[in-house]
Amino acid sequence: MTRRQGISRRSFLAYAAAATAVTLTRTFGQTATPPSEQFRFAKIGCGGMGGGDLNSTVGAGGKLVGMCDVDPKRAEKAYQQYPDVPKFTDYRKMLDKLEKEIDGVVVSTPDHTHAVAALDAMRRGKHVYVQKPLARTFEECQLMLEAKRKYKVVTQMGNQGH
């Protein structure tokens, strides 16, 4: 297998567990070629923990193509770091507009919205990194597992503990 320049999907997700960065490889059990040489991602939730996840993902080689936060004031620091990246207050509108440009989504929103945003991205065929907790209920976990299988996407939950 030939090594590619930049970050692959598998590599991107592997970093997530150790460094809270998302790295996915080009195959991860699939034979499809990734749509880009560099992992392109959209960020949902850019303030607080979201800012750290954003910097880790970019630091691992990901290419930021869209940012969303319902509170632009809270996301101001992240927004200033990436002034040329499109910004949204509704992640659904971001996913609609940038869907063809995104390989994956990093979700670092308040806990009760993790599964909803992740499921929307998964149904669009996007890989996801979701901050903990993954979901609020067992049912949401089941829906995410079903979506992962159905849409053949890679998922990773953040875990900064042991």
CSV table of C-alpha atoms in Angstrom, one decimal:
chain,number,residue,atom,x,y,z
A,1,MET,CA,0.0,0.0,0.0
A,2,THR,CA,1.3,3.4,-0.9
A,3,ARG,CA,1.5,6.1,1.8
A,4,ARG,CA,-0.3,9.3,0.8
A,5,GLN,CA,0.7,12.8,1.7
A,6,GLY,CA,-1.4,14.5,4.3
A,7,ILE,CA,-4.0,12.9,6.5
A,8,SER,CA,-6.2,10.0,5.6
A,9,ARG,CA,-9.6,9.2,7.1
A,10,ARG,CA,-8.3,6.3,9.2
A,11,SER,CA,-5.3,8.2,10.5
A,12,PHE,CA,-7.6,11.1,11.3
A,13,LEU,CA,-9.9,9.1,13.5
A,14,ALA,CA,-7.0,7.2,15.2
A,15,TYR,CA,-5.7,10.5,16.6
A,16,ALA,CA,-9.1,11.2,18.2
A,17,ALA,CA,-8.7,8.6,20.9
A,18,ALA,CA,-5.3,9.7,22.0
A,19,ALA,CA,-5.2,13.4,21.1
A,20,THR,CA,-8.9,14.4,20.8
A,21,ALA,CA,-8.3,14.8,17.1
A,22,VAL,CA,-10.1,13.0,14.4
A,23,THR,CA,-8.2,10.9,11.9
A,24,LEU,CA,-9.8,8.5,9.5
A,25,THR,CA,-8.1,6.3,6.9
A,26,ARG,CA,-8.9,5.9,3.3
A,27,THR,CA,-10.2,2.4,3.6
A,28,PHE,CA,-11.2,1.6,7.2
A,29,GLY,CA,-12.8,-1.6,6.1
A,30,GLN,CA,-14.0,-0.1,2.8
A,31,THR,CA,-12.5,-0.2,-0.7
A,32,ALA,CA,-13.7,3.3,-1.7
A,33,THR,CA,-11.1,6.0,-2.4
A,34,PRO,CA,-11.7,9.1,-0.2
A,35,PRO,CA,-13.1,12.1,-2.0
A,36,SER,CA,-10.0,14.2,-1.2
A,37,GLU,CA,-6.4,13.7,-0.3
A,38,GLN,CA,-6.9,15.7,2.9
A,39,PHE,CA,-9.7,15.1,5.4
A,40,ARG,CA,-12.2,17.9,5.1
A,41,PHE,CA,-14.4,18.5,8.1
A,42,ALA,CA,-17.1,20.8,9.4
A,43,LYS,CA,-17.1,21.8,13.1
A,44,ILE,CA,-20.3,22.0,15.1
A,45,GLY,CA,-19.8,23.8,18.4
A,46,CYS,CA,-16.7,26.0,18.4
A,47,GLY,CA,-16.6,27.5,21.8
A,48,GLY,CA,-15.2,25.9,25.0
A,49,MET,CA,-14.4,22.3,24.4
A,50,GLY,CA,-15.2,22.8,20.8
A,51,GLY,CA,-12.3,25.2,20.4
A,52,GLY,CA,-9.9,22.5,21.7
A,53,ASP,CA,-11.3,19.9,19.4
A,54,LEU,CA,-11.1,22.3,16.5
A,55,ASN,CA,-7.5,23.0,17.1
A,56,SER,CA,-6.6,19.4,17.6
A,57,THR,CA,-8.3,18.4,14.4
A,58,VAL,CA,-6.6,21.1,12.3
A,59,GLY,CA,-3.3,20.3,14.1
A,60,ALA,CA,-3.7,16.6,13.0
A,61,GLY,CA,-3.9,17.8,9.4
A,62,GLY,CA,-7.6,18.1,8.9
A,63,LYS,CA,-8.9,20.9,6.6
A,64,LEU,CA,-11.7,23.0,8.2
A,65,VAL,CA,-14.4,23.8,5.6
A,66,GLY,CA,-17.2,25.1,7.8
A,67,MET,CA,-17.9,26.2,11.4
A,68,CYS,CA,-21.2,26.3,13.3
A,69,ASP,CA,-22.1,27.6,16.7
A,70,VAL,CA,-25.5,28.9,17.9
A,71,ASP,CA,-23.7,31.5,20.0
A,72,PRO,CA,-21.3,33.5,17.8
A,73,LYS,CA,-20.0,35.4,20.9
A,74,ARG,CA,-18.9,32.1,22.6
A,75,ALA,CA,-17.3,31.0,19.3
A,76,GLU,CA,-15.6,34.4,18.6
A,77,LYS,CA,-12.1,33.2,19.4
A,78,ALA,CA,-12.4,30.2,17.1
A,79,TYR,CA,-14.0,32.3,14.4
A,80,GLN,CA,-11.1,34.9,14.6
A,81,GLN,CA,-8.6,32.0,14.1
A,82,TYR,CA,-10.3,31.0,10.8
A,83,PRO,CA,-11.7,34.2,9.3
A,84,ASP,CA,-12.1,32.8,5.8
A,85,VAL,CA,-14.1,29.7,6.8
A,86,PRO,CA,-17.9,29.9,6.3
A,87,LYS,CA,-19.8,30.3,9.6
A,88,PHE,CA,-23.3,29.3,10.5
A,89,THR,CA,-25.6,29.3,13.5
A,90,ASP,CA,-27.6,26.3,12.3
A,91,TYR,CA,-25.7,23.1,11.6
A,92,ARG,CA,-28.4,21.8,9.3
A,93,LYS,CA,-27.9,24.8,7.0
A,94,MET,CA,-24.2,24.3,7.1
A,95,LEU,CA,-24.5,20.6,6.2
A,96,ASP,CA,-27.0,21.5,3.4
A,97,LYS,CA,-24.7,24.1,1.9
A,98,LEU,CA,-21.3,22.4,2.4
A,99,GLU,CA,-22.4,18.7,2.1
A,100,LYS,CA,-20.3,18.0,-1.0
A,101,GLU,CA,-17.2,19.6,0.5
A,102,ILE,CA,-17.3,17.6,3.8
A,103,ASP,CA,-15.8,14.2,4.6
A,104,GLY,CA,-16.7,14.3,8.3
A,105,VAL,CA,-18.1,16.3,11.1
A,106,VAL,CA,-16.7,17.1,14.6
A,107,VAL,CA,-19.5,17.6,17.2
A,108,SER,CA,-18.7,19.4,20.4
A,109,THR,CA,-22.0,20.9,21.4
A,110,PRO,CA,-23.9,20.7,24.7
A,111,ASP,CA,-24.5,17.1,25.7
A,112,HIS,CA,-28.2,16.9,24.8
A,113,THR,CA,-27.5,17.7,21.2
A,114,HIS,CA,-24.6,15.3,20.4
A,115,ALA,CA,-26.7,12.5,19.0
A,116,VAL,CA,-29.0,14.7,17.0
A,117,ALA,CA,-26.2,16.5,15.1
A,118,ALA,CA,-24.2,13.3,14.7
A,119,LEU,CA,-27.1,11.3,13.3
A,120,ASP,CA,-27.9,14.1,10.8
A,121,ALA,CA,-24.3,14.0,9.6
A,122,MET,CA,-24.2,10.2,9.5
A,123,ARG,CA,-27.4,10.1,7.4
A,124,ARG,CA,-25.6,12.3,4.9
A,125,GLY,CA,-22.7,9.8,4.7
A,126,LYS,CA,-20.3,11.8,6.9
A,127,HIS,CA,-17.9,10.3,9.4
A,128,VAL,CA,-18.3,11.8,12.9
A,129,TYR,CA,-16.2,12.5,16.0
A,130,VAL,CA,-18.6,13.2,18.9
A,131,GLN,CA,-17.6,14.6,22.2
A,132,LYS,CA,-18.7,12.6,25.3
A,133,PRO,CA,-21.3,11.6,26.2
A,134,LEU,CA,-22.1,10.1,22.8
A,135,ALA,CA,-25.9,10.3,23.5
A,136,ARG,CA,-28.5,10.9,26.2
A,137,THR,CA,-30.4,7.6,25.9
A,138,PHE,CA,-29.8,4.0,25.0
A,139,GLU,CA,-32.2,4.6,22.1
A,140,GLU,CA,-30.0,7.3,20.7
A,141,CYS,CA,-27.0,5.0,21.0
A,142,GLN,CA,-28.9,2.3,19.1
A,143,LEU,CA,-29.9,4.8,16.3
A,144,MET,CA,-26.3,5.8,16.0
A,145,LEU,CA,-25.1,2.2,15.7
A,146,GLU,CA,-27.7,1.5,13.1
A,147,ALA,CA,-26.7,4.6,11.1
A,148,LYS,CA,-23.0,3.8,11.3
A,149,ARG,CA,-23.8,0.4,9.8
A,150,LYS,CA,-26.3,1.6,7.2
A,151,TYR,CA,-24.3,4.5,5.9
A,152,LYS,CA,-20.9,2.8,6.4
A,153,VAL,CA,-19.3,5.7,8.3
A,154,VAL,CA,-16.6,5.7,10.9
A,155,THR,CA,-17.6,7.1,14.3
A,156,GLN,CA,-15.5,8.0,17.3
A,157,MET,CA,-16.4,9.4,20.8
A,158,GLY,CA,-14.1,11.7,22.6
A,159,ASN,CA,-12.7,10.4,25.9
A,160,GLN,CA,-10.1,12.5,27.8
A,161,GLY,CA,-10.1,10.0,30.7
A,162,HIS,CA,-8.9,6.5,31.1
